[in-house]
mmCIF file of C-alpha atoms and ligand atoms in Angstrom:
data_model
loop_
_atom_site.group_PDB
_atom_site.id
_atom_site.type_symbol
_atom_site.label_atom_id
_atom_site.label_comp_id
_atom_site.label_asym_id
_atom_site.label_seq_id
_atom_site.Cartn_x
_atom_site.Cartn_y
_atom_site.Cartn_z
ATOM 1 C CA MET A 246 -18.971 4.382 15.812
ATOM 2 C CA ALA A 247 -15.415 4.719 16.704
ATOM 3 C CA GLN A 248 -14.339 7.735 14.722
ATOM 4 C CA ASN A 249 -11.285 8.466 16.793
ATOM 5 C CA THR A 250 -9.718 5.066 16.650
ATOM 6 C CA ARG A 251 -5.893 5.357 16.599
ATOM 7 C CA ARG A 252 -4.219 3.470 13.765
ATOM 8 C CA ARG A 253 -0.461 3.312 13.613
ATOM 9 C CA PRO A 254 0.577 4.650 10.264
ATOM 10 C CA LEU A 255 2.336 2.440 7.729
ATOM 11 C CA ILE A 256 4.835 3.868 5.201
ATOM 12 C CA ALA A 257 5.250 1.413 2.417
ATOM 13 C CA GLY A 258 7.881 1.766 -0.499
ATOM 14 C CA ASN A 259 6.778 0.322 -3.754
ATOM 15 C CA TRP A 260 9.914 -0.024 -5.772
ATOM 16 C CA LYS A 261 8.050 -1.359 -8.798
ATOM 17 C CA MET A 262 10.411 -2.748 -11.518
ATOM 18 C CA ASN A 263 13.578 -0.969 -10.087
ATOM 19 C CA GLY A 264 16.467 -2.494 -8.485
ATOM 20 C CA LEU A 265 19.306 -5.037 -8.917
ATOM 21 C CA GLN A 266 21.095 -6.806 -6.051
ATOM 22 C CA ALA A 267 23.758 -4.149 -5.399
ATOM 23 C CA ASP A 268 21.699 -1.086 -5.310
ATOM 24 C CA GLY A 269 18.672 -2.708 -3.802
ATOM 25 C CA LEU A 270 20.516 -4.172 -0.799
ATOM 26 C CA ASP A 271 22.461 -0.896 -0.314
ATOM 27 C CA ARG A 272 19.159 0.967 -0.150
ATOM 28 C CA VAL A 273 17.653 -1.125 2.459
ATOM 29 C CA ARG A 274 20.733 -1.354 4.487
ATOM 30 C CA ARG A 275 20.650 2.417 4.668
ATOM 31 C CA VAL A 276 17.157 2.520 5.712
ATOM 32 C CA ALA A 277 17.665 -0.160 8.297
ATOM 33 C CA ALA A 278 20.694 1.765 9.771
ATOM 34 C CA LEU A 279 18.400 4.977 9.957
ATOM 35 C CA ARG A 280 15.771 2.908 11.668
ATOM 36 C CA ALA A 281 18.111 1.297 14.047
ATOM 37 C CA ALA A 282 19.330 4.705 15.084
ATOM 38 C CA THR A 283 16.023 6.512 15.255
ATOM 39 C CA GLU A 284 12.403 5.777 16.133
ATOM 40 C CA VAL A 285 9.744 6.743 13.700
ATOM 41 C CA PRO A 286 6.024 7.041 14.467
ATOM 42 C CA CYS A 287 5.039 4.355 11.922
ATOM 43 C CA ASP A 288 5.499 0.894 10.681
ATOM 44 C CA LEU A 289 7.848 0.498 7.755
ATOM 45 C CA LEU A 290 7.571 -1.692 4.660
ATOM 46 C CA VAL A 291 9.718 -2.178 1.563
ATOM 47 C CA CYS A 292 8.189 -3.916 -1.494
ATOM 48 C CA PRO A 293 11.140 -4.705 -4.012
ATOM 49 C CA PRO A 294 10.964 -6.578 -7.127
ATOM 50 C CA ALA A 295 10.329 -10.269 -6.595
ATOM 51 C CA THR A 296 13.963 -11.151 -7.651
ATOM 52 C CA LEU A 297 15.162 -9.402 -4.542
ATOM 53 C CA LEU A 298 12.629 -10.366 -2.034
ATOM 54 C CA ALA A 299 14.556 -13.237 -0.450
ATOM 55 C CA ALA A 300 17.887 -11.231 -0.142
ATOM 56 C CA ILE A 301 16.252 -8.123 1.175
ATOM 57 C CA SER A 302 14.182 -9.997 3.663
ATOM 58 C CA GLU A 303 17.351 -11.688 4.901
ATOM 59 C CA ALA A 304 19.189 -8.403 5.086
ATOM 60 C CA LEU A 305 16.302 -6.950 7.060
ATOM 61 C CA ALA A 306 15.943 -9.975 9.338
ATOM 62 C CA GLY A 307 15.942 -8.615 13.043
ATOM 63 C CA SER A 308 14.969 -5.216 11.857
ATOM 64 C CA PRO A 309 11.399 -3.933 12.394
ATOM 65 C CA ILE A 310 11.175 -3.177 8.641
ATOM 66 C CA ALA A 311 8.900 -5.686 6.899
ATOM 67 C CA THR A 312 8.989 -6.689 3.223
ATOM 68 C CA GLY A 313 6.286 -7.414 0.745
ATOM 69 C CA GLY A 314 5.616 -8.433 -2.864
ATOM 70 C CA GLN A 315 4.036 -6.397 -5.519
ATOM 71 C CA ASP A 316 1.583 -8.941 -6.750
ATOM 72 C CA CYS A 317 0.586 -12.661 -6.394
ATOM 73 C CA ALA A 318 -1.249 -15.257 -8.282
ATOM 74 C CA PRO A 319 -4.757 -16.450 -7.073
ATOM 75 C CA GLN A 320 -3.608 -20.034 -7.277
ATOM 76 C CA THR A 321 -1.374 -21.889 -4.893
ATOM 77 C CA ASP A 322 0.866 -23.684 -7.252
ATOM 78 C CA GLY A 323 0.701 -25.425 -10.714
ATOM 79 C CA ALA A 324 1.125 -24.670 -14.420
ATOM 80 C CA TYR A 325 1.163 -20.842 -14.360
ATOM 81 C CA THR A 326 4.285 -19.820 -16.149
ATOM 82 C CA GLY A 327 5.856 -16.545 -14.758
ATOM 83 C CA ASP A 328 3.305 -16.273 -11.914
ATOM 84 C CA ILE A 329 4.240 -16.197 -8.230
ATOM 85 C CA ALA A 330 2.017 -17.791 -5.513
ATOM 86 C CA ALA A 331 1.320 -15.893 -2.260
ATOM 87 C CA ARG A 332 2.920 -18.741 -0.205
ATOM 88 C CA MET A 333 6.118 -18.248 -2.404
ATOM 89 C CA LEU A 334 6.313 -14.536 -1.327
ATOM 90 C CA LYS A 335 5.867 -15.730 2.194
ATOM 91 C CA ASP A 336 8.486 -18.402 1.808
ATOM 92 C CA ALA A 337 10.861 -15.620 0.444
ATOM 93 C CA GLY A 338 10.244 -13.541 3.758
ATOM 94 C CA ALA A 339 7.430 -11.264 2.797
ATOM 95 C CA ARG A 340 4.789 -10.210 5.216
ATOM 96 C CA TYR A 341 2.705 -8.181 2.793
ATOM 97 C CA VAL A 342 1.602 -8.196 -0.815
ATOM 98 C CA ILE A 343 0.344 -5.156 -2.955
ATOM 99 C CA LEU A 344 -2.682 -6.159 -4.962
ATOM 100 C CA GLY A 345 -4.654 -4.349 -7.601
ATOM 101 C CA HIS A 346 -2.197 -1.517 -8.058
ATOM 102 C CA SER A 347 -3.215 0.576 -11.042
ATOM 103 C CA GLU A 348 -0.393 -0.612 -13.001
ATOM 104 C CA ARG A 349 -1.897 -4.105 -12.591
ATOM 105 C CA ARG A 350 -5.461 -3.068 -13.067
ATOM 106 C CA HIS A 351 -4.980 -0.815 -16.093
ATOM 107 C CA GLY A 352 -1.489 -2.233 -17.359
ATOM 108 C CA HIS A 353 -2.559 -5.845 -17.036
ATOM 109 C CA GLY A 354 -6.330 -5.557 -17.324
ATOM 110 C CA GLU A 355 -6.902 -7.008 -13.780
ATOM 111 C CA SER A 356 -10.615 -6.943 -12.655
ATOM 112 C CA ASP A 357 -11.857 -6.510 -9.204
ATOM 113 C CA ALA A 358 -12.778 -10.241 -9.127
ATOM 114 C CA GLN A 359 -9.191 -11.179 -9.890
ATOM 115 C CA ILE A 360 -7.924 -8.918 -7.302
ATOM 116 C CA ARG A 361 -10.365 -10.310 -4.748
ATOM 117 C CA ALA A 362 -9.224 -13.807 -5.627
ATOM 118 C CA LYS A 363 -5.609 -12.706 -5.199
ATOM 119 C CA SER A 364 -6.359 -11.085 -1.872
ATOM 120 C CA GLU A 365 -7.992 -14.275 -0.713
ATOM 121 C CA ALA A 366 -4.965 -16.239 -1.709
ATOM 122 C CA ALA A 367 -2.783 -13.717 0.128
ATOM 123 C CA LEU A 368 -4.876 -13.986 3.332
ATOM 124 C CA ALA A 369 -4.941 -17.769 3.121
ATOM 125 C CA ALA A 370 -1.018 -17.862 2.830
ATOM 126 C CA GLY A 371 -0.851 -15.543 5.974
ATOM 127 C CA LEU A 372 0.261 -12.463 4.035
ATOM 128 C CA MET A 373 -1.288 -9.060 4.727
ATOM 129 C CA ALA A 374 -2.867 -7.772 1.516
ATOM 130 C CA ILE A 375 -2.531 -4.075 0.526
ATOM 131 C CA ILE A 376 -5.530 -3.763 -1.746
ATOM 132 C CA CYS A 377 -5.351 -0.664 -4.037
ATOM 133 C CA VAL A 378 -8.328 1.288 -5.372
ATOM 134 C CA GLY A 379 -8.433 4.538 -7.393
ATOM 135 C CA GLU A 380 -10.165 6.393 -10.081
ATOM 136 C CA THR A 381 -8.667 7.570 -13.425
ATOM 137 C CA LEU A 382 -8.654 11.087 -14.491
ATOM 138 C CA ALA A 383 -11.557 10.607 -16.911
ATOM 139 C CA GLU A 384 -13.572 9.092 -14.056
ATOM 140 C CA ARG A 385 -12.779 12.022 -11.815
ATOM 141 C CA ASP A 386 -13.540 14.432 -14.435
ATOM 142 C CA GLY A 387 -16.890 12.623 -15.102
ATOM 143 C CA GLY A 388 -17.902 13.000 -11.394
ATOM 144 C CA GLN A 389 -17.529 9.200 -10.986
ATOM 145 C CA THR A 390 -14.846 9.065 -8.270
ATOM 146 C CA LEU A 391 -16.851 8.003 -5.320
ATOM 147 C CA ALA A 392 -19.022 5.539 -7.296
ATOM 148 C CA VAL A 393 -15.711 3.941 -8.850
ATOM 149 C CA LEU A 394 -14.255 3.617 -5.262
ATOM 150 C CA SER A 395 -17.462 2.045 -3.828
ATOM 151 C CA THR A 396 -17.474 -0.465 -6.628
ATOM 152 C CA GLN A 397 -13.648 -1.299 -6.292
ATOM 153 C CA VAL A 398 -13.893 -1.639 -2.488
ATOM 154 C CA LYS A 399 -17.025 -3.809 -2.534
ATOM 155 C CA ALA A 400 -15.698 -6.191 -5.199
ATOM 156 C CA SER A 401 -12.043 -6.475 -4.434
ATOM 157 C CA VAL A 402 -11.993 -6.642 -0.654
ATOM 158 C CA PRO A 403 -12.748 -10.165 0.687
ATOM 159 C CA PRO A 404 -15.393 -10.620 3.332
ATOM 160 C CA ASN A 405 -12.881 -12.175 5.832
ATOM 161 C CA ALA A 406 -10.668 -8.956 5.562
ATOM 162 C CA THR A 407 -9.732 -7.540 8.952
ATOM 163 C CA ALA A 408 -7.491 -4.686 10.203
ATOM 164 C CA VAL A 409 -4.934 -7.352 11.021
ATOM 165 C CA ASN A 410 -4.759 -8.849 7.617
ATOM 166 C CA THR A 411 -5.721 -6.084 5.243
ATOM 167 C CA VAL A 412 -4.687 -2.474 4.367
ATOM 168 C CA ILE A 413 -6.345 -0.422 1.793
ATOM 169 C CA ALA A 414 -4.511 1.942 -0.468
ATOM 170 C CA TYR A 415 -6.229 4.919 -2.276
ATOM 171 C CA GLU A 416 -4.172 5.794 -5.267
ATOM 172 C CA PRO A 417 -5.925 8.136 -7.834
ATOM 173 C CA VAL A 418 -4.399 6.854 -11.068
ATOM 174 C CA TRP A 419 -3.775 10.421 -12.429
ATOM 175 C CA ALA A 420 -1.534 11.177 -9.396
ATOM 176 C CA ILE A 421 0.750 8.109 -9.765
ATOM 177 C CA GLY A 422 4.216 8.875 -11.007
ATOM 178 C CA THR A 423 2.997 12.180 -12.417
ATOM 179 C CA GLY A 424 4.369 14.520 -9.660
ATOM 180 C CA ARG A 425 0.741 15.615 -9.153
ATOM 181 C CA ASN A 426 -0.323 14.836 -5.549
ATOM 182 C CA ALA A 427 -4.089 14.967 -5.058
ATOM 183 C CA ALA A 428 -5.269 17.941 -3.168
ATOM 184 C CA PRO A 429 -5.929 17.399 0.584
ATOM 185 C CA PRO A 430 -9.711 17.838 0.240
ATOM 186 C CA GLN A 431 -9.740 15.318 -2.613
ATOM 187 C CA ILE A 432 -7.797 12.777 -0.431
ATOM 188 C CA ALA A 433 -9.845 13.433 2.660
ATOM 189 C CA GLU A 434 -13.097 12.919 0.814
ATOM 190 C CA ALA A 435 -11.905 9.696 -0.885
ATOM 191 C CA HIS A 436 -10.588 8.163 2.334
ATOM 192 C CA ALA A 437 -13.779 9.005 4.248
ATOM 193 C CA HIS A 438 -15.839 7.561 1.558
ATOM 194 C CA ILE A 439 -13.649 4.275 1.398
ATOM 195 C CA ARG A 440 -13.955 3.851 5.231
ATOM 196 C CA ALA A 441 -17.727 4.317 5.029
ATOM 197 C CA THR A 442 -17.909 1.745 2.338
ATOM 198 C CA LEU A 443 -15.812 -0.608 4.304
ATOM 199 C CA ARG A 444 -18.066 -0.088 7.258
ATOM 200 C CA GLN A 445 -21.036 -1.424 5.106
ATOM 201 C CA GLY A 446 -19.274 -4.798 4.663
ATOM 202 C CA LEU A 447 -17.059 -5.102 7.804
ATOM 203 C CA GLY A 448 -18.738 -3.006 10.451
ATOM 204 C CA ALA A 449 -16.583 -1.561 13.210
ATOM 205 C CA GLU A 450 -13.556 -3.399 11.914
ATOM 206 C CA ALA A 451 -13.458 -0.686 9.234
ATOM 207 C CA ASP A 452 -12.483 1.816 11.795
ATOM 208 C CA ARG A 453 -9.281 -0.060 12.665
ATOM 209 C CA MET A 454 -8.279 -0.844 9.086
ATOM 210 C CA ARG A 455 -5.426 1.344 7.752
ATOM 211 C CA ILE A 456 -6.152 3.283 4.555
ATOM 212 C CA LEU A 457 -2.906 4.504 2.840
ATOM 213 C CA TYR A 458 -2.671 7.231 0.356
ATOM 214 C CA GLY A 459 -0.509 6.703 -2.725
ATOM 215 C CA GLY A 460 0.339 9.077 -5.731
ATOM 216 C CA SER A 461 3.334 11.442 -5.890
ATOM 217 C CA VAL A 462 3.949 11.305 -2.014
ATOM 218 C CA LYS A 463 7.144 13.046 -1.335
ATOM 219 C CA PRO A 464 8.791 14.953 1.638
ATOM 220 C CA ALA A 465 7.233 18.267 0.389
ATOM 221 C CA ASN A 466 3.661 17.027 0.711
ATOM 222 C CA ALA A 467 3.973 14.246 3.223
ATOM 223 C CA ARG A 468 3.333 15.937 6.399
ATOM 224 C CA GLU A 469 0.112 17.682 5.010
ATOM 225 C CA THR A 470 -1.190 14.541 3.616
ATOM 226 C CA LEU A 471 -0.347 12.357 6.442
ATOM 227 C CA ALA A 472 -2.099 14.662 8.876
ATOM 228 C CA LEU A 473 -5.451 14.246 7.203
ATOM 229 C CA ALA A 474 -8.322 12.205 9.027
ATOM 230 C CA ASP A 475 -8.503 8.748 7.722
ATOM 231 C CA VAL A 476 -5.092 8.792 6.109
ATOM 232 C CA ASP A 477 -3.143 6.006 7.912
ATOM 233 C CA GLY A 478 0.115 6.089 5.946
ATOM 234 C CA ALA A 479 1.393 6.265 2.490
ATOM 235 C CA LEU A 480 2.241 3.892 -0.453
ATOM 236 C CA VAL A 481 5.273 5.521 -1.963
ATOM 237 C CA GLY A 482 6.544 4.827 -5.435
ATOM 238 C CA GLY A 483 9.261 7.113 -6.947
ATOM 239 C CA ALA A 484 10.308 8.779 -3.690
ATOM 240 C CA SER A 485 10.875 5.192 -2.076
ATOM 241 C CA LEU A 486 13.917 4.786 -4.227
ATOM 242 C CA ASP A 487 15.685 7.667 -2.532
ATOM 243 C CA VAL A 488 16.600 6.805 0.989
ATOM 244 C CA ASP A 489 16.652 10.287 2.273
ATOM 245 C CA ALA A 490 13.195 11.161 0.765
ATOM 246 C CA PHE A 491 11.687 7.803 2.101
ATOM 247 C CA TRP A 492 13.090 8.467 5.519
ATOM 248 C CA ALA A 493 11.822 12.029 5.493
ATOM 249 C CA ILE A 494 8.197 10.780 4.649
ATOM 250 C CA ALA A 495 8.347 8.214 7.583
ATOM 251 C CA GLN A 496 9.485 11.046 9.763
ATOM 252 C CA ALA A 497 6.472 13.178 8.691
ATOM 253 C CA CYS A 498 3.904 10.858 10.165
ATOM 254 C CA PRO A 499 1.926 12.439 12.989
ATOM 255 C CA LYS A 500 2.838 11.220 16.549
ATOM 256 C CA LEU A 501 0.145 8.997 17.929
HETATM 257 P P1 LIG B 798 4.428 7.346 -7.029
HETATM 258 O O1 LIG B 798 3.856 5.926 -7.111
HETATM 259 O O2 LIG B 798 4.694 7.594 -5.554
HETATM 260 O O3 LIG B 798 5.716 7.289 -7.893
HETATM 261 O O4 LIG B 798 3.394 8.286 -7.606
HETATM 262 C C1 LIG B 798 2.947 5.532 -6.034
HETATM 263 C C2 LIG B 798 2.532 4.022 -6.367
HETATM 264 O O5 LIG B 798 2.410 3.704 -7.551
HETATM 265 O O6 LIG B 798 2.342 3.196 -5.483
#
């Protein structure tokens, strides 16, 4: 099996429910200016709130920085008040969508089956799905981490997922927004396990698929985290709201 497959890292900013027109546009323009002046050894993605997606996609047109949504509905259209279809995100300029974030799984009670249905809708709309998995602190303390990850990967990732249309993000729930980055051996173990689980369903395609780490990634821990085997980038929450921090994380990617 191709253990040494080179995967270009992806640094994705998840703004969550932060940003209005003025500060959001200012932030991406500053990232775009940095990117126009300097190469980075990674792909860059910004996932703003849905209200800013069209304006930010337009502001980034012509730049190599992609945009993405933070969730989508499994349906294509219809009477679903407040929901947003994958093709609507695409229509607003998105290339990616984050699915199954722990704030959706735990905050909104989303199941693996729902996340898989949303992922299928995203792929059908031509979006790249970033499917998040991760254990809670109680699950880690109970020795359940690897079992939880296996279950989530098997039940959330659609069978037609490929390295071209899908990215996995490992986000231990206890490390998100807490300032508590998982320790390198914990991250390495989880990523290797996720890739082994993906191989069971997808075969060699799993070796080409990017697996991001997310959970309190910041400039101080980015280099060490991004250098780990099977870590192919980061999903960055809080630090993505700070242009200098986001840029420093992008620059911390290992050169291919
Ligand atoms: P954090 O969030 O970087 O603020 O911990 C990561 C995420 O939730 O994607």
